[in-house]
Short mmCIF file of C-alpha atoms in Angstrom, two decimals:
data_model
loop_
_atom_site.label_atom_id
_atom_site.label_comp_id
_atom_site.label_asym_id
_atom_site.label_seq_id
_atom_site.Cartn_x
_atom_site.Cartn_y
_atom_site.Cartn_z
CA MET A 1 13.50 -61.67 27.15
CA GLY A 2 14.15 -58.22 25.77
CA SER A 3 14.27 -56.35 22.50
CA LEU A 4 16.89 -54.59 20.41
CA ASP A 5 15.61 -51.36 18.89
CA ARG A 6 17.47 -50.15 15.80
CA THR A 7 16.94 -46.84 14.04
CA SER A 8 18.44 -45.31 10.91
CA GLN A 9 18.38 -41.87 9.36
CA ASN A 10 19.53 -40.46 6.03
CA ALA A 11 19.12 -36.71 5.63
CA ASP A 12 19.90 -34.10 3.01
CA SER A 13 19.02 -30.43 2.99
CA PHE A 14 19.74 -27.23 1.16
CA GLY A 15 18.63 -23.64 1.32
CA GLY A 16 19.45 -20.07 0.51
CA SER A 17 18.79 -16.51 1.53
CA LEU A 18 18.90 -13.12 -0.12
CA GLN A 19 18.77 -9.70 1.47
CA ALA A 20 19.24 -6.07 0.49
CA VAL A 21 20.13 -3.01 2.56
CA GLU A 22 19.34 0.65 1.92
CA LYS A 23 21.16 3.28 4.01
CA ALA A 24 19.79 6.47 2.46
CA LYS A 25 18.69 9.16 4.91
CA LEU A 26 15.01 9.49 5.77
CA PHE A 27 13.69 12.98 6.61
CA ASP A 28 17.34 14.02 6.91
CA HIS A 29 17.96 11.40 9.61
CA ASN A 30 20.18 8.34 9.41
CA ASN A 31 18.13 5.28 8.48
CA GLN A 32 18.83 1.67 7.56
CA PHE A 33 16.23 -0.50 5.86
CA LEU A 34 16.81 -4.22 5.35
CA ILE A 35 14.62 -6.68 3.49
CA GLY A 36 15.24 -10.32 2.74
CA GLY A 37 13.95 -13.81 2.30
CA SER A 38 15.02 -17.39 2.88
CA ILE A 39 14.15 -20.87 1.62
CA ASP A 40 15.12 -24.14 3.31
CA HIS A 41 14.30 -27.63 2.09
CA GLY A 42 15.01 -30.90 3.83
CA HIS A 43 14.39 -34.56 3.09
CA VAL A 44 14.88 -37.28 5.68
CA ALA A 45 14.43 -41.05 5.42
CA TYR A 46 13.85 -42.77 8.76
CA GLY A 47 13.75 -46.42 9.61
CA ALA A 48 13.10 -48.34 12.83
CA ARG A 49 12.70 -51.97 13.78
CA SER A 50 12.76 -54.13 16.89
CA SER A 51 14.06 -57.66 17.24
CA LEU A 52 13.75 -60.20 20.01
CA GLY A 53 16.75 -60.78 22.26
CA ALA A 54 17.85 -62.62 25.37
CA PHE A 55 18.31 -60.31 28.36
CA GLY A 56 21.44 -61.14 30.35
CA PRO A 57 22.15 -60.44 34.04
CA ASP A 58 24.59 -57.69 33.01
CA PHE A 59 21.74 -55.90 31.16
CA THR A 60 23.07 -56.69 27.71
CA ILE A 61 20.83 -58.21 25.06
CA SER A 62 21.91 -61.01 22.76
CA PRO A 63 19.96 -60.89 19.48
CA LEU A 64 17.94 -63.95 18.52
CA GLY A 65 17.38 -62.92 14.90
CA ILE A 66 13.59 -62.64 15.27
CA ASP A 67 12.05 -59.35 14.13
CA LEU A 68 9.02 -58.09 16.06
CA THR A 69 6.17 -57.30 13.70
CA GLY A 70 3.41 -56.32 16.13
CA PRO A 71 1.56 -54.85 17.84
CA ASP A 72 1.47 -51.71 15.72
CA ASP A 73 3.55 -49.60 18.10
CA ILE A 74 6.61 -51.83 17.61
CA SER A 75 6.12 -52.83 13.97
CA PRO A 76 8.98 -52.08 11.55
CA ARG A 77 8.79 -48.53 10.24
CA SER A 78 10.02 -46.79 7.10
CA LEU A 79 9.13 -43.13 6.78
CA THR A 80 10.23 -40.15 4.72
CA THR A 81 9.67 -36.54 5.67
CA THR A 82 9.87 -33.50 3.46
CA ASN A 83 10.27 -30.15 5.16
CA ASP A 84 9.91 -26.80 3.41
CA TYR A 85 10.42 -23.53 5.24
CA TYR A 86 9.95 -20.09 3.68
CA GLY A 87 10.53 -16.71 5.28
CA VAL A 88 10.27 -13.06 4.29
CA TYR A 89 11.49 -10.38 6.67
CA PHE A 90 12.32 -6.70 7.04
CA THR A 91 13.76 -4.32 9.63
CA ASP A 92 14.11 -0.56 9.70
CA THR A 93 16.33 1.35 12.14
CA PHE A 94 15.70 5.10 12.31
CA ASP A 95 17.97 7.48 14.25
CA VAL A 96 15.58 9.94 15.87
CA THR A 97 18.54 11.79 17.40
CA ASP A 98 22.25 11.13 17.75
CA ARG A 99 21.40 9.18 20.90
CA LEU A 100 18.00 7.61 20.21
CA SER A 101 17.40 4.88 17.62
CA LEU A 102 14.11 3.11 16.92
CA THR A 103 13.82 -0.29 15.22
CA VAL A 104 10.71 -1.97 13.82
CA GLY A 105 10.41 -5.09 11.74
CA GLY A 106 8.71 -8.37 11.16
CA ARG A 107 9.00 -11.78 9.58
CA TYR A 108 6.45 -13.97 7.83
CA ASN A 109 7.12 -17.69 8.20
CA PHE A 110 5.52 -20.52 6.25
CA ALA A 111 6.30 -24.17 6.96
CA ARG A 112 5.09 -27.37 5.34
CA VAL A 113 5.95 -30.74 6.90
CA THR A 114 4.94 -33.86 4.96
CA LEU A 115 5.28 -37.42 6.27
CA GLU A 116 4.87 -40.50 4.07
CA ASP A 117 4.86 -44.16 5.05
CA LYS A 118 7.06 -46.20 2.70
CA THR A 119 6.00 -49.66 3.86
CA GLY A 120 2.39 -49.35 2.70
CA ASP A 121 1.27 -50.93 5.96
CA ASP A 122 1.03 -47.85 8.18
CA PRO A 123 -1.25 -45.24 6.58
CA PHE A 124 -1.70 -43.52 9.96
CA LEU A 125 1.85 -42.22 9.54
CA ASN A 126 0.88 -40.22 6.44
CA GLY A 127 0.17 -36.56 6.90
CA SER A 128 0.81 -33.06 5.63
CA HIS A 129 0.91 -30.08 7.97
CA THR A 130 1.25 -26.39 7.23
CA TYR A 131 2.03 -23.58 9.66
CA GLN A 132 2.26 -19.87 9.04
CA ARG A 133 2.53 -16.68 11.04
CA PHE A 134 3.68 -13.06 10.86
CA ASN A 135 5.93 -12.15 13.78
CA PRO A 136 6.40 -8.45 14.60
CA MET A 137 9.31 -6.95 16.50
CA GLY A 138 10.34 -3.52 17.75
CA GLY A 139 12.79 -1.85 20.06
CA LEU A 140 14.86 1.18 20.89
CA THR A 141 18.32 2.09 22.14
CA TYR A 142 19.20 5.31 23.94
CA GLN A 143 22.74 6.45 24.71
CA LEU A 144 22.50 7.90 28.21
CA SER A 145 26.14 8.98 28.21
CA LYS A 146 29.41 8.06 26.61
CA GLY A 147 29.85 4.34 27.14
CA LEU A 148 26.36 3.76 28.63
CA THR A 149 23.34 2.64 26.58
CA PHE A 150 19.79 1.71 27.55
CA TYR A 151 17.89 -0.79 25.40
CA THR A 152 14.48 -2.42 25.28
CA SER A 153 12.79 -4.66 22.74
CA TYR A 154 9.78 -6.86 22.04
CA ALA A 155 9.67 -9.71 19.54
CA GLU A 156 7.45 -12.60 18.58
CA ALA A 157 8.50 -15.89 16.99
CA ASN A 158 6.90 -19.16 15.99
CA ARG A 159 8.22 -22.71 15.73
CA ALA A 160 6.53 -25.39 13.69
CA PRO A 161 6.50 -28.86 15.25
CA THR A 162 9.34 -31.04 14.00
CA PRO A 163 8.69 -34.30 12.12
CA ALA A 164 9.78 -36.10 15.29
CA GLU A 165 7.09 -34.37 17.31
CA LEU A 166 4.36 -34.72 14.69
CA ALA A 167 5.02 -38.42 14.13
CA CYS A 168 4.98 -39.21 17.83
CA ALA A 169 2.05 -37.26 19.23
CA ASP A 170 -0.51 -39.98 19.91
CA PRO A 171 -0.74 -41.04 23.59
CA ASP A 172 -2.59 -44.20 22.53
CA ASN A 173 0.34 -45.18 20.30
CA PRO A 174 3.50 -44.13 22.14
CA CYS A 175 6.82 -44.64 20.43
CA LEU A 176 10.49 -44.95 21.01
CA ILE A 177 11.53 -41.31 21.23
CA GLU A 178 14.56 -42.19 19.13
CA SER A 179 12.36 -43.38 16.25
CA PHE A 180 9.07 -41.44 16.65
CA LEU A 181 7.32 -43.59 14.10
CA THR A 182 3.89 -44.52 15.44
CA GLY A 183 1.27 -41.95 14.51
CA ASP A 184 0.68 -38.56 12.95
CA PRO A 185 -1.90 -36.53 14.90
CA PRO A 186 -1.59 -32.75 14.57
CA LEU A 187 0.21 -30.48 17.01
CA LYS A 188 -0.11 -26.73 17.32
CA GLN A 189 2.87 -24.52 16.52
CA VAL A 190 4.70 -22.87 19.40
CA VAL A 191 4.41 -19.07 19.56
CA SER A 192 6.81 -17.14 21.78
CA ARG A 193 6.60 -13.52 22.92
CA THR A 194 9.78 -12.02 24.36
CA GLY A 195 10.41 -8.70 26.05
CA GLU A 196 13.84 -7.42 27.09
CA VAL A 197 15.14 -4.35 28.90
CA GLY A 198 18.61 -3.53 30.12
CA PHE A 199 21.83 -1.55 29.99
CA ARG A 200 25.20 -2.12 28.36
CA GLY A 201 28.38 -0.13 28.50
CA GLU A 202 32.09 0.04 27.94
CA THR A 203 35.06 1.95 29.30
CA SER A 204 38.60 2.14 28.00
CA ASN A 205 41.78 4.15 28.32
CA ALA A 206 42.79 6.78 25.80
CA LEU A 207 44.70 4.27 23.66
CA ARG A 208 41.96 1.61 24.03
CA THR A 209 44.57 -0.93 25.12
CA ASP A 210 42.57 -1.65 28.30
CA LYS A 211 38.84 -2.15 27.80
CA ILE A 212 35.89 -3.19 29.96
CA ASP A 213 32.57 -4.28 28.43
CA TRP A 214 29.51 -5.10 30.51
CA SER A 215 25.78 -5.69 30.19
CA PHE A 216 22.82 -6.28 32.47
CA GLY A 217 19.34 -7.17 31.28
CA LEU A 218 15.95 -8.57 32.22
CA PHE A 219 14.01 -10.87 29.91
CA ARG A 220 10.61 -12.53 29.81
CA THR A 221 9.53 -15.15 27.25
CA LEU A 222 6.02 -16.62 27.21
CA ASN A 223 5.59 -19.70 25.03
CA GLN A 224 2.07 -20.49 23.90
CA ASP A 225 1.25 -24.15 23.13
CA ASP A 226 4.74 -25.29 24.13
CA ILE A 227 5.62 -28.86 23.15
CA ILE A 228 6.93 -31.33 25.74
CA SER A 229 7.73 -35.04 25.78
CA VAL A 230 5.66 -37.27 28.07
CA ALA A 231 6.49 -40.78 29.26
CA SER A 232 4.18 -43.64 28.34
CA PRO A 233 3.13 -46.50 30.63
CA THR A 234 4.78 -48.71 27.98
CA SER A 235 8.38 -48.99 29.12
CA GLY A 236 10.87 -47.09 26.97
CA ARG A 237 8.22 -45.22 25.02
CA GLY A 238 6.66 -41.78 25.06
CA PHE A 239 4.95 -39.11 23.00
CA PHE A 240 4.86 -35.36 22.44
CA GLN A 241 2.00 -33.04 23.29
CA ASN A 242 1.15 -29.36 23.52
CA ALA A 243 1.39 -28.28 27.15
CA GLY A 244 -0.32 -24.92 27.24
CA ASP A 245 1.75 -21.90 28.23
CA THR A 246 5.25 -21.94 29.70
CA LEU A 247 7.23 -18.97 31.01
CA ARG A 248 10.96 -18.32 31.11
CA GLN A 249 12.03 -15.10 32.77
CA GLY A 250 15.12 -13.85 34.54
CA ILE A 251 18.26 -11.78 34.30
CA GLU A 252 21.50 -11.96 32.33
CA ALA A 253 24.71 -10.18 33.30
CA SER A 254 28.17 -10.22 31.77
CA ILE A 255 31.47 -8.40 32.12
CA SER A 256 34.80 -8.69 30.33
CA TYR A 257 38.20 -7.04 30.65
CA GLN A 258 40.80 -7.05 27.90
CA THR A 259 44.36 -5.83 27.59
CA GLN A 260 46.95 -6.59 24.95
CA ARG A 261 47.88 -9.87 26.69
CA LEU A 262 44.98 -10.73 29.01
CA PHE A 263 41.27 -11.39 28.54
CA LEU A 264 38.97 -11.99 31.54
CA TYR A 265 35.24 -12.63 31.46
CA ALA A 266 32.31 -13.65 33.64
CA ASN A 267 28.70 -14.42 32.69
CA TYR A 268 25.75 -15.10 34.98
CA ALA A 269 22.16 -15.99 34.15
CA PHE A 270 19.15 -16.54 36.37
CA ILE A 271 16.13 -18.11 34.72
CA ASP A 272 12.84 -19.02 36.33
CA PRO A 273 11.25 -21.62 33.98
CA THR A 274 7.67 -22.48 34.91
CA PHE A 275 4.50 -24.02 33.60
CA GLN A 276 1.63 -21.56 33.31
CA SER A 277 -1.16 -24.06 32.63
CA SER A 278 -2.73 -26.85 34.67
CA LEU A 279 -1.96 -30.27 33.22
CA GLU A 280 -2.42 -33.94 33.97
CA LEU A 281 0.63 -35.81 32.69
CA ALA A 282 1.41 -39.50 32.70
CA SER A 283 4.37 -40.29 34.96
CA PRO A 284 4.37 -44.09 35.28
CA ASN A 285 7.73 -44.38 37.05
CA ASN A 286 7.62 -41.36 39.36
CA PRO A 287 8.66 -42.65 42.82
CA SER A 288 6.75 -40.01 44.78
CA PRO A 289 3.90 -41.27 46.99
CA ASP A 290 1.91 -38.22 45.87
CA VAL A 291 1.26 -39.41 42.31
CA VAL A 292 -2.44 -39.83 41.48
CA PRO A 293 -4.45 -42.23 39.30
CA CYS A 294 -4.86 -40.98 35.74
CA SER A 295 -8.34 -39.70 34.98
CA GLY A 296 -8.53 -41.80 31.80
CA ASP A 297 -7.07 -44.96 33.33
CA ALA A 298 -7.07 -45.33 37.11
CA THR A 299 -4.52 -48.15 36.89
CA GLU A 300 -1.81 -45.76 35.65
CA ASN A 301 0.08 -43.07 37.57
CA CYS A 302 -0.23 -39.39 36.70
CA ILE A 303 0.97 -36.10 38.15
CA ASN A 304 -0.97 -32.84 38.36
CA VAL A 305 1.06 -29.90 37.12
CA ARG A 306 0.05 -26.48 38.43
CA PRO A 307 0.98 -22.99 37.22
CA GLY A 308 4.31 -22.08 38.81
CA ASP A 309 5.79 -25.60 38.78
CA ARG A 310 9.35 -25.64 37.42
CA LEU A 311 10.09 -26.97 33.96
CA PRO A 312 12.39 -30.01 33.96
CA GLY A 313 15.96 -29.95 32.73
CA VAL A 314 16.60 -26.21 33.18
CA PRO A 315 18.94 -24.99 35.97
CA ARG A 316 17.86 -21.71 37.54
CA HIS A 317 21.42 -20.46 37.92
CA ARG A 318 24.25 -20.64 35.38
CA PHE A 319 27.70 -19.13 35.81
CA LYS A 320 30.74 -19.13 33.57
CA ALA A 321 34.05 -17.34 34.06
CA GLY A 322 37.50 -17.66 32.62
CA PHE A 323 40.58 -16.08 31.18
CA ASP A 324 42.99 -16.22 28.25
CA TYR A 325 46.60 -15.09 28.63
CA TRP A 326 49.04 -14.64 25.76
CA LEU A 327 52.40 -15.92 27.04
CA THR A 328 53.85 -14.79 23.72
CA PRO A 329 52.16 -13.24 20.68
CA LYS A 330 51.70 -16.80 19.36
CA TRP A 331 51.15 -18.86 22.53
CA LYS A 332 47.89 -18.58 24.47
CA PHE A 333 46.82 -20.34 27.67
CA GLY A 334 43.42 -20.18 29.37
CA SER A 335 40.92 -21.72 31.74
CA ASP A 336 37.15 -21.74 32.21
CA LEU A 337 34.89 -22.44 35.18
CA VAL A 338 31.37 -23.63 34.34
CA ALA A 339 28.74 -24.03 37.06
CA ALA A 340 25.00 -24.68 37.16
CA SER A 341 22.44 -25.19 39.92
CA ASP A 342 20.04 -28.11 40.30
CA GLN A 343 17.39 -29.10 37.75
CA VAL A 344 14.08 -30.94 37.93
CA PHE A 345 13.97 -34.54 36.71
CA PHE A 346 12.00 -35.25 33.54
CA GLY A 347 8.88 -37.09 34.63
CA ASP A 348 8.62 -34.87 37.72
CA GLU A 349 6.97 -31.85 36.13
CA SER A 350 4.89 -31.36 39.30
CA ASN A 351 8.12 -31.03 41.36
CA LEU A 352 7.35 -33.80 43.86
CA ASN A 353 10.90 -35.12 44.27
CA LYS A 354 14.39 -33.90 45.04
CA PRO A 355 15.98 -32.34 41.93
CA LEU A 356 19.16 -33.43 40.18
CA ALA A 357 22.13 -31.77 41.91
CA GLY A 358 24.07 -28.91 40.34
CA TYR A 359 27.72 -29.00 39.37
CA ALA A 360 30.91 -27.05 38.76
CA GLN A 361 33.63 -27.94 36.29
CA VAL A 362 37.06 -26.50 35.40
CA ASN A 363 38.53 -26.76 31.89
CA LEU A 364 41.95 -25.79 30.49
CA HIS A 365 43.00 -24.90 26.96
CA THR A 366 46.13 -23.75 25.16
CA SER A 367 47.14 -23.08 21.56
CA TYR A 368 50.25 -22.09 19.63
CA ASP A 369 50.29 -20.51 16.16
CA ILE A 370 53.14 -22.11 14.24
CA THR A 371 52.30 -19.94 11.24
CA ASN A 372 49.34 -17.78 10.24
CA HIS A 373 47.72 -20.93 8.84
CA ILE A 374 48.85 -23.70 11.20
CA GLN A 375 47.92 -23.97 14.89
CA ILE A 376 48.46 -26.73 17.44
CA TYR A 377 46.21 -26.92 20.49
CA GLY A 378 45.48 -28.84 23.65
CA LEU A 379 42.34 -29.17 25.79
CA ILE A 380 41.59 -30.61 29.21
CA ASN A 381 37.92 -30.98 30.13
CA ASN A 382 36.74 -31.62 33.69
CA LEU A 383 40.21 -31.06 35.15
CA PHE A 384 39.31 -32.35 38.63
CA ASP A 385 37.26 -35.30 37.30
CA HIS A 386 34.11 -34.09 39.06
CA HIS A 387 31.29 -36.64 38.88
CA TYR A 388 27.82 -35.21 38.27
CA GLY A 389 24.71 -35.73 36.18
CA THR A 390 23.53 -33.73 33.17
CA PHE A 391 20.07 -35.29 32.70
CA GLY A 392 17.67 -37.23 34.87
CA ASN A 393 14.43 -39.18 34.54
CA TYR A 394 12.84 -42.33 36.03
CA PHE A 395 12.59 -46.02 35.17
CA ASP A 396 10.48 -48.96 36.31
CA THR A 397 12.35 -50.55 39.23
CA GLU A 398 10.21 -53.70 39.14
CA GLU A 399 11.00 -54.34 35.48
CA GLY A 400 14.66 -53.61 36.16
CA SER A 401 14.77 -56.13 38.98
CA GLU A 402 13.02 -58.75 36.87
CA ALA A 403 15.45 -58.14 34.00
CA SER A 404 18.39 -58.75 36.33
CA LEU A 405 17.08 -62.29 36.93
CA GLY A 406 17.01 -61.64 40.66
CA THR A 407 20.66 -60.59 40.97
CA ILE A 408 19.81 -56.93 41.67
CA ASP A 409 16.93 -55.47 43.65
CA PHE A 410 16.42 -51.94 42.32
CA THR A 411 14.96 -49.49 44.84
CA ASP A 412 15.97 -46.13 43.32
CA ALA A 413 13.93 -45.16 40.25
CA ARG A 414 16.26 -42.36 39.18
CA THR A 415 18.16 -42.64 35.89
CA ILE A 416 21.01 -40.13 35.64
CA VAL A 417 23.16 -39.46 32.59
CA PRO A 418 26.71 -38.90 33.85
CA ALA A 419 28.85 -36.03 32.62
CA MET A 420 32.01 -36.69 30.67
CA PRO A 421 34.90 -37.52 33.02
CA PHE A 422 38.41 -36.08 32.84
CA ALA A 423 39.49 -35.93 29.21
CA ALA A 424 42.54 -34.54 27.41
CA TYR A 425 42.78 -33.74 23.72
CA GLY A 426 45.38 -32.40 21.34
CA GLY A 427 45.38 -31.56 17.68
CA MET A 428 46.25 -29.31 14.81
CA LYS A 429 44.18 -26.74 12.90
CA LEU A 430 44.82 -25.65 9.35
CA LYS A 431 43.44 -22.28 8.23
CA PHE A 432 43.05 -21.32 4.60
#
């Protein structure tokens, strides 16, 4: 036997922002002061239910028309969330000299997330959460020479937990991640602190018909109380939790060359994403022999995450390069190469197993402007039909074998989401 899990969502949102700019000189120096505010409101109605079904040998489920009404973690759910976000911000850029500019600023954020059970049977879903913080920022740019600029900056930001995270944060009541409708314990907001330093420049001929732009920078972002998803021993369910500090640091480099008919570019990024806190995380389906019994329940499998372990789902290396060539003033043809290195499987936050392999993909595109308002285009994605995975986690091989009614003996716990195969598209764009 199996179950069919159905979810629904109906969302509406609106918002607005207002800002003003003053460019009057300050102490006889160029200065730009900006102040503004924003309001965003959202309302979402969620629903989720599970029904009993017959599990076939081809892993399809035939519904039996029987709704599951318990235990609580699989009861039907009906929930509305109301999200209100307010922000007030300012920045001021002061030209100390013709070459040196200083920028300071900040933003105050206030968020209120309210969840309300509409069935009347699940009061533990009800909750109202507020988050607020002032985030400062500052930086400078210095023109070392014509076409060469040095920059550095520091900024802080905060992110309130989403309704999905708040409504699925109880490890004792894990939920279908797609529905997140089981409990409403509080989560801390995520606070990030980012520092950047680097250079950027440009060169061109006298007529500026040939131009080269480039940049090279270092970055470091420390997230405090980062939020991650954790698998539950209950198959197909999980929950969100704060995971201490995480660090993302690395380099970014880019270069582009443009003429009247040709545009070339290349971008490279190296990122080292790591946990910075020690954690014990449930990992019920991790195939490594080095998993350990959970401290709260010795019958379940856990992994011990140490500072320096890689975050899952983030390749360390990313590269993208391509070109556009104008065959005529109206007809353009181009290609892109996208590549990424391996990434850690979700559920393997302690890095015990072999990671998901990297990939490279080539895409083509072309367009023709029939008029200034009508364009036809064509796209080819994954030109060489390269097969690779974009996401990986683990499943219970014993349950999978049982579900197959003995026709398949699963021995590999990896679940890999395949990338889109070769695909070709064509269409028309209308511009008004």
